[in-house]
Amino acid sequence: MAKRNFSFAILLFFFFFLFFFLFSFSLATNVSYDHRSLIIDGQRKLLLSASIHYPRSVPGMWPGLIKTAKEGGIDVIETYVFWNGHELSPGNYYFGGRYNLVKFVKIVQQAGMHLILRIGPFVAAEWNFGGVPVWLHYVPGTVFRTDNEPFKHHMQNFTTYIVNMMKREKFFASQGGPIILAQIENEYGDIERIYGDGGKPYAMWAAKMAVAQDIGVPWIMCQQYDAPDPVINTCNSFYCDQFTPNSPNKPKFWTENWPGWFKTFGSRDPHRPPEDVAFAVARFFQKGGSLNNYYMYHGGTNFGRTSGGPFITTSYDYDAPIDEYGIARLPKWGHLKQLHEAIKLCEHPMLHAFISNMDEENEKTVYFQNVSYHLPPWSVSILPDCKNVAFNTAKVGHQTSIMEMVPEYLQASMTSPDKESKAPKWGVYVEKAGIWGEADFVKNGFVDHINTTKDTTDYLWYTTSFYVNENEEILSNRNQATLVISSKGHALHAFVNQKLQGSASGNGLNSTFDFESPILLKAGKNEISLLSMTVGLQNAGPFYEWVGAGLTSVKVKGLKNGTVDLSSNAWTYKIGLEGEHLKIYQANGLNSVKWQSTSEPPKNQPLTWYKAVVDPPSGDEPVGLDMIEMGKGLAWLNGEEIGRYWPRRSSLHEECPSECNYRGKFMPNKCSTGCGEPTQRWYHVPRSWFKPSGNILVIFEEKGGDPTKIKFSRRRTTSVCAHVSEDYPSFDLESWPKYTASTKKNIATLHLKCPEGTLISTIKFASFGTPTGKCGSYSKGDCHDPKSIAMVEKVCLNKKGCDIALSKDNFNMGLCPGLMKKLDVEAVCS
């Protein structure tokens, strides 16, 4: 009997195993490709992908970001894997918090979306050191990204580690998971030749190593013109319609379509018009493209010291369809959503058409199948049925949102000792200018900043001293000596005898700089203390890991015996700040120093730590820390790294354009705003970092500011605008078959909608006719229907949203015969 039961158990186990195997196999997705497209389970796919980098937001934001992307017509989420965020030292891995890659992929999978995993592991991405760990630079004999054994060893180890992690979780499509493509290396083809004999062998090795991982889905290499079969080479650019893969058997993929651009501290704010982004995408699909990835769709935030460049801002907003705070950027998000709907209508039908007008200045009439179509300059019309225009890239029919940062002064926490006062009390701790504690070392001449700190901190003290004779003329007359410094970068604060003399820095175009300032000296010994700073490490370029920083020359001019060159002096060095070393920004390090408590903290005082216990701002909108009245430094909330702040103003050398012309090829300096204004004023503080009370805000200010002017600001939509013209496509793309089957003439319609929890409370502007201007500054034209506002108020007031058709029931359609009439509306949401 026991033997029979045992046999039955074996049989049952066999059938269970067989069922599990067949069930798992049935979940597996077959991903292949041919010259036309990716083929998923036998079906050709036109894929729309969105770059969302998991460490540039927080886990609490991930579901919302992915949901907003999906609602925008996105099928695929793309992310890099950030090596230096994961392998903190050789073999020491971290996958917690913002670096929880598995959790991120699971959220994508739960949303029913695909994923492209760009393992790299070099990523560039305006990320510190291009994503490669700094420790690898100091492994003996290592040269990055060439036929170099130490580099290849560590690169293969990390790639294999990530692949095995994804396999364990069954994340590859071949296992039933969401990952349909993986990438090795990144934009290497542009610099391969510069690496000489080591370039091509390294690229071929990387491709072979990747394919050998046996992940069951294709590999890609972007900007890799010699990518070997079966690896697909792909395009990164503002425009990729003219791109051709290196084999007739490979599909045309666009891995980085840049819908905006990044910022550097001191630069203007770049914007790419939604009309041009849509034009580029439509042209790409018109010319045989089958996968478009927006880099970035949500840029997010370079929290802590993760930004690269150098000089990349803490914000990585990128003018992306979803802004840094996780809010859909309108009209860009909405215009692209409508584009995606039109493209998807072309995925399966045998007959569809894209009609384009490449002229940058002139409108054109195009004849197609004996029907005339009017096209604005620099635009593409999409005809999913070869007859009706579903979408034109130049006609933005989606509403625009006016976003504001609504300020709130910091409020003392109800758990703090000063809870009866609205304004918080501040704890103040001042760093010594120069060597704190024991010196790290003394050396004649200068050391490289990065090789010394190994990027454990932004800061390195260079200190020396020299003597001034009591008979020196500068001590008795009005003439002053001059301190002259040259540096490889990135920034510097100069102190003489513990007093700040001035600051200098490079910029995003040139890290090197010179400093020259008059200084007051005294008879006898004078101490020179120079705080050298990095602002993110180099993140790309050939041999980028060898780019250094720090001082190259220090001289004092104007003395009786001429210039004194201190460059070869004995210099004493100290790595980092005392407050950093003691971690006084974390709960377990706060009491390591004696804070001075005051309700009136010192202003414009350099090298000062400030601490306040505050309540979170009201409401549930995203939060930014307003640092307009501060100088430069670092900020934390409850031990979480907000990042570098620096409200450095952009140059007024060239004026920003009053209007942005979408027509013609885009470059980052084409449509800039913010001339003469701080490149970054607000710094994202995720809501999930706040506690109900007792939040500890810590600021380290390098050169001086006014902490009492620091504010939390809530990001919210205050107004929405919409524009529609008589010649706009009038089809509801989501109900396309119903509309195209109908013989009834469709009417162009304006749509308005306020954010969740708000209603349309006021109509600020409404005009049917020939209004001019843009959202926030509309004006009536010579042709105006006087009942416009009354009509819009009747339909829209006190509602979440409304639709207004350009019909004779609503407006005087016979107004101004011969003119193309339009409707512009601005409404307040509250």
mmCIF file of N, CA, C and O in Angstrom, residues 480-525:
data_model
loop_
_atom_site.group_PDB
_atom_site.id
_atom_site.type_symbol
_atom_site.label_atom_id
_atom_site.label_comp_id
_atom_site.label_asym_id
_atom_site.label_seq_id
_atom_site.Cartn_x
_atom_site.Cartn_y
_atom_site.Cartn_z
ATOM 1 N N GLN A 480 46.054 97.500 -2.815
ATOM 2 C CA GLN A 480 45.865 96.170 -2.259
ATOM 3 C C GLN A 480 46.603 95.135 -3.104
ATOM 4 O O GLN A 480 46.801 95.320 -4.311
ATOM 5 N N ALA A 481 46.980 94.070 -2.445
ATOM 6 C CA ALA A 481 47.512 92.931 -3.184
ATOM 7 C C ALA A 481 46.357 92.227 -3.907
ATOM 8 O O ALA A 481 45.188 92.419 -3.583
ATOM 9 N N THR A 482 46.720 91.420 -4.887
ATOM 10 C CA THR A 482 45.717 90.711 -5.672
ATOM 11 C C THR A 482 46.020 89.219 -5.653
ATOM 12 O O THR A 482 47.150 88.801 -5.894
ATOM 13 N N LEU A 483 44.996 88.441 -5.331
ATOM 14 C CA LEU A 483 45.118 86.991 -5.344
ATOM 15 C C LEU A 483 44.675 86.491 -6.729
ATOM 16 O O LEU A 483 43.568 86.803 -7.186
ATOM 17 N N VAL A 484 45.538 85.728 -7.389
ATOM 18 C CA VAL A 484 45.259 85.245 -8.743
ATOM 19 C C VAL A 484 45.354 83.714 -8.735
ATOM 20 O O VAL A 484 46.388 83.158 -8.361
ATOM 21 N N ILE A 485 44.294 83.069 -9.161
ATOM 22 C CA ILE A 485 44.218 81.603 -9.095
ATOM 23 C C ILE A 485 43.759 81.069 -10.449
ATOM 24 O O ILE A 485 42.892 81.648 -11.102
ATOM 25 N N SER A 486 44.336 79.955 -10.861
ATOM 26 C CA SER A 486 43.844 79.216 -12.019
ATOM 27 C C SER A 486 43.461 77.808 -11.564
ATOM 28 O O SER A 486 44.117 77.228 -10.702
ATOM 29 N N SER A 487 42.397 77.286 -12.179
ATOM 30 C CA SER A 487 41.902 75.972 -11.774
ATOM 31 C C SER A 487 41.398 75.193 -12.976
ATOM 32 O O SER A 487 40.862 75.767 -13.929
ATOM 33 N N LYS A 488 41.562 73.856 -12.907
ATOM 34 C CA LYS A 488 40.966 72.973 -13.910
ATOM 35 C C LYS A 488 39.459 72.828 -13.709
ATOM 36 O O LYS A 488 38.770 72.283 -14.572
ATOM 37 N N GLY A 489 38.952 73.289 -12.570
ATOM 38 C CA GLY A 489 37.524 73.197 -12.285
ATOM 39 C C GLY A 489 37.279 72.539 -10.935
ATOM 40 O O GLY A 489 38.199 72.027 -10.310
ATOM 41 N N HIS A 490 36.054 72.620 -10.474
ATOM 42 C CA HIS A 490 34.921 73.203 -11.165
ATOM 43 C C HIS A 490 34.534 74.543 -10.563
ATOM 44 O O HIS A 490 34.029 75.408 -11.248
ATOM 45 N N ALA A 491 34.772 74.711 -9.234
ATOM 46 C CA ALA A 491 34.415 75.953 -8.554
ATOM 47 C C ALA A 491 35.337 76.152 -7.360
ATOM 48 O O ALA A 491 36.033 75.220 -6.929
ATOM 49 N N LEU A 492 35.296 77.380 -6.800
ATOM 50 C CA LEU A 492 36.263 77.734 -5.755
ATOM 51 C C LEU A 492 35.703 78.846 -4.879
ATOM 52 O O LEU A 492 35.049 79.767 -5.369
ATOM 53 N N HIS A 493 35.962 78.731 -3.562
ATOM 54 C CA HIS A 493 35.779 79.846 -2.638
ATOM 55 C C HIS A 493 37.142 80.136 -2.029
ATOM 56 O O HIS A 493 37.820 79.217 -1.526
ATOM 57 N N ALA A 494 37.555 81.384 -2.078
ATOM 58 C CA ALA A 494 38.886 81.772 -1.604
ATOM 59 C C ALA A 494 38.774 82.520 -0.272
ATOM 60 O O ALA A 494 38.047 83.518 -0.171
ATOM 61 N N PHE A 495 39.516 82.017 0.732
ATOM 62 C CA PHE A 495 39.551 82.650 2.044
ATOM 63 C C PHE A 495 40.979 83.096 2.335
ATOM 64 O O PHE A 495 41.933 82.348 2.071
ATOM 65 N N VAL A 496 41.128 84.287 2.882
ATOM 66 C CA VAL A 496 42.415 84.772 3.368
ATOM 67 C C VAL A 496 42.230 85.177 4.820
ATOM 68 O O VAL A 496 41.352 85.995 5.130
ATOM 69 N N ASN A 497 43.001 84.560 5.683
ATOM 70 C CA ASN A 497 42.903 84.825 7.124
ATOM 71 C C ASN A 497 41.456 84.637 7.609
ATOM 72 O O ASN A 497 40.897 85.485 8.315
ATOM 73 N N GLN A 498 40.844 83.538 7.170
ATOM 74 C CA GLN A 498 39.508 83.095 7.585
ATOM 75 C C GLN A 498 38.355 83.929 7.005
ATOM 76 O O GLN A 498 37.194 83.696 7.343
ATOM 77 N N LYS A 499 38.652 84.882 6.129
ATOM 78 C CA LYS A 499 37.586 85.705 5.555
ATOM 79 C C LYS A 499 37.426 85.400 4.067
ATOM 80 O O LYS A 499 38.416 85.319 3.333
ATOM 81 N N LEU A 500 36.174 85.257 3.653
ATOM 82 C CA LEU A 500 35.884 84.974 2.251
ATOM 83 C C LEU A 500 36.235 86.174 1.390
ATOM 84 O O LEU A 500 35.761 87.285 1.620
ATOM 85 N N GLN A 501 37.072 85.927 0.378
ATOM 86 C CA GLN A 501 37.500 86.990 -0.526
ATOM 87 C C GLN A 501 36.708 86.998 -1.830
ATOM 88 O O GLN A 501 36.634 88.016 -2.508
ATOM 89 N N GLY A 502 36.158 85.871 -2.168
ATOM 90 C CA GLY A 502 35.399 85.791 -3.406
ATOM 91 C C GLY A 502 35.278 84.358 -3.885
ATOM 92 O O GLY A 502 35.835 83.430 -3.283
ATOM 93 N N SER A 503 34.536 84.187 -4.972
ATOM 94 C CA SER A 503 34.269 82.857 -5.521
ATOM 95 C C SER A 503 34.406 82.904 -7.036
ATOM 96 O O SER A 503 34.298 83.961 -7.660
ATOM 97 N N ALA A 504 34.643 81.743 -7.630
ATOM 98 C CA ALA A 504 34.729 81.646 -9.088
ATOM 99 C C ALA A 504 34.372 80.223 -9.495
ATOM 100 O O ALA A 504 34.431 79.294 -8.681
ATOM 101 N N SER A 505 34.017 80.069 -10.764
ATOM 102 C CA SER A 505 33.672 78.732 -11.257
ATOM 103 C C SER A 505 33.749 78.696 -12.763
ATOM 104 O O SER A 505 33.761 79.739 -13.435
ATOM 105 N N GLY A 506 33.790 77.478 -13.287
ATOM 106 C CA GLY A 506 33.639 77.272 -14.712
ATOM 107 C C GLY A 506 32.163 77.214 -15.056
ATOM 108 O O GLY A 506 31.297 77.691 -14.313
ATOM 109 N N ASN A 507 31.852 76.588 -16.193
ATOM 110 C CA ASN A 507 30.459 76.445 -16.590
ATOM 111 C C ASN A 507 30.305 75.178 -17.426
ATOM 112 O O ASN A 507 31.266 74.429 -17.612
ATOM 113 N N GLY A 508 29.110 74.958 -17.921
ATOM 114 C CA GLY A 508 28.835 73.733 -18.645
ATOM 115 C C GLY A 508 29.605 73.574 -19.936
ATOM 116 O O GLY A 508 29.718 72.466 -20.461
ATOM 117 N N LEU A 509 30.143 74.667 -20.476
ATOM 118 C CA LEU A 509 30.933 74.599 -21.703
ATOM 119 C C LEU A 509 32.427 74.490 -21.434
ATOM 120 O O LEU A 509 33.171 73.949 -22.242
ATOM 121 N N ASN A 510 32.866 74.999 -20.297
ATOM 122 C CA ASN A 510 34.295 75.010 -19.970
ATOM 123 C C ASN A 510 34.463 74.971 -18.465
ATOM 124 O O ASN A 510 34.123 75.927 -17.769
ATOM 125 N N SER A 511 35.011 73.868 -17.968
ATOM 126 C CA SER A 511 35.154 73.700 -16.517
ATOM 127 C C SER A 511 36.255 74.565 -15.931
ATOM 128 O O SER A 511 36.226 74.907 -14.746
ATOM 129 N N THR A 512 37.265 74.905 -16.733
ATOM 130 C CA THR A 512 38.400 75.667 -16.208
ATOM 131 C C THR A 512 38.000 77.117 -15.960
ATOM 132 O O THR A 512 37.077 77.643 -16.583
ATOM 133 N N PHE A 513 38.721 77.758 -15.054
ATOM 134 C CA PHE A 513 38.420 79.162 -14.770
ATOM 135 C C PHE A 513 39.624 79.822 -14.104
ATOM 136 O O PHE A 513 40.550 79.149 -13.605
ATOM 137 N N ASP A 514 39.594 81.132 -14.100
ATOM 138 C CA ASP A 514 40.579 81.948 -13.393
ATOM 139 C C ASP A 514 39.857 82.810 -12.373
ATOM 140 O O ASP A 514 38.717 83.239 -12.585
ATOM 141 N N PHE A 515 40.544 83.058 -11.270
ATOM 142 C CA PHE A 515 40.010 83.911 -10.204
ATOM 143 C C PHE A 515 41.012 85.024 -9.941
ATOM 144 O O PHE A 515 42.224 84.788 -9.845
ATOM 145 N N GLU A 516 40.525 86.247 -9.822
ATOM 146 C CA GLU A 516 41.401 87.374 -9.492
ATOM 147 C C GLU A 516 40.626 88.344 -8.616
ATOM 148 O O GLU A 516 39.543 88.799 -8.993
ATOM 149 N N SER A 517 41.175 88.636 -7.427
ATOM 150 C CA SER A 517 40.462 89.499 -6.493
ATOM 151 C C SER A 517 41.451 90.234 -5.591
ATOM 152 O O SER A 517 42.456 89.647 -5.147
ATOM 153 N N PRO A 518 41.201 91.524 -5.306
ATOM 154 C CA PRO A 518 42.026 92.225 -4.315
ATOM 155 C C PRO A 518 41.815 91.610 -2.941
ATOM 156 O O PRO A 518 40.705 91.172 -2.610
ATOM 157 N N ILE A 519 42.887 91.559 -2.152
ATOM 158 C CA ILE A 519 42.790 90.957 -0.820
ATOM 159 C C ILE A 519 43.467 91.864 0.195
ATOM 160 O O ILE A 519 44.384 92.638 -0.132
ATOM 161 N N LEU A 520 43.017 91.783 1.437
ATOM 162 C CA LEU A 520 43.633 92.511 2.542
ATOM 163 C C LEU A 520 44.587 91.570 3.270
ATOM 164 O O LEU A 520 44.194 90.485 3.693
ATOM 165 N N LEU A 521 45.835 91.987 3.376
ATOM 166 C CA LEU A 521 46.839 91.190 4.061
ATOM 167 C C LEU A 521 47.250 91.887 5.351
ATOM 168 O O LEU A 521 46.972 93.074 5.552
ATOM 169 N N LYS A 522 47.921 91.163 6.210
ATOM 170 C CA LYS A 522 48.413 91.721 7.470
ATOM 171 C C LYS A 522 49.907 91.456 7.568
ATOM 172 O O LYS A 522 50.461 90.611 6.843
ATOM 173 N N ALA A 523 50.580 92.190 8.445
ATOM 174 C CA ALA A 523 51.997 91.933 8.673
ATOM 175 C C ALA A 523 52.159 90.576 9.347
ATOM 176 O O ALA A 523 51.372 90.189 10.211
ATOM 177 N N GLY A 524 53.154 89.834 8.895
ATOM 178 C CA GLY A 524 53.394 88.525 9.459
ATOM 179 C C GLY A 524 52.755 87.428 8.632
ATOM 180 O O GLY A 524 52.636 87.518 7.403
ATOM 181 N N LYS A 525 52.278 86.381 9.284
ATOM 182 C CA LYS A 525 51.772 85.194 8.605
ATOM 183 C C LYS A 525 50.348 85.416 8.084
ATOM 184 O O LYS A 525 49.460 85.857 8.811
#
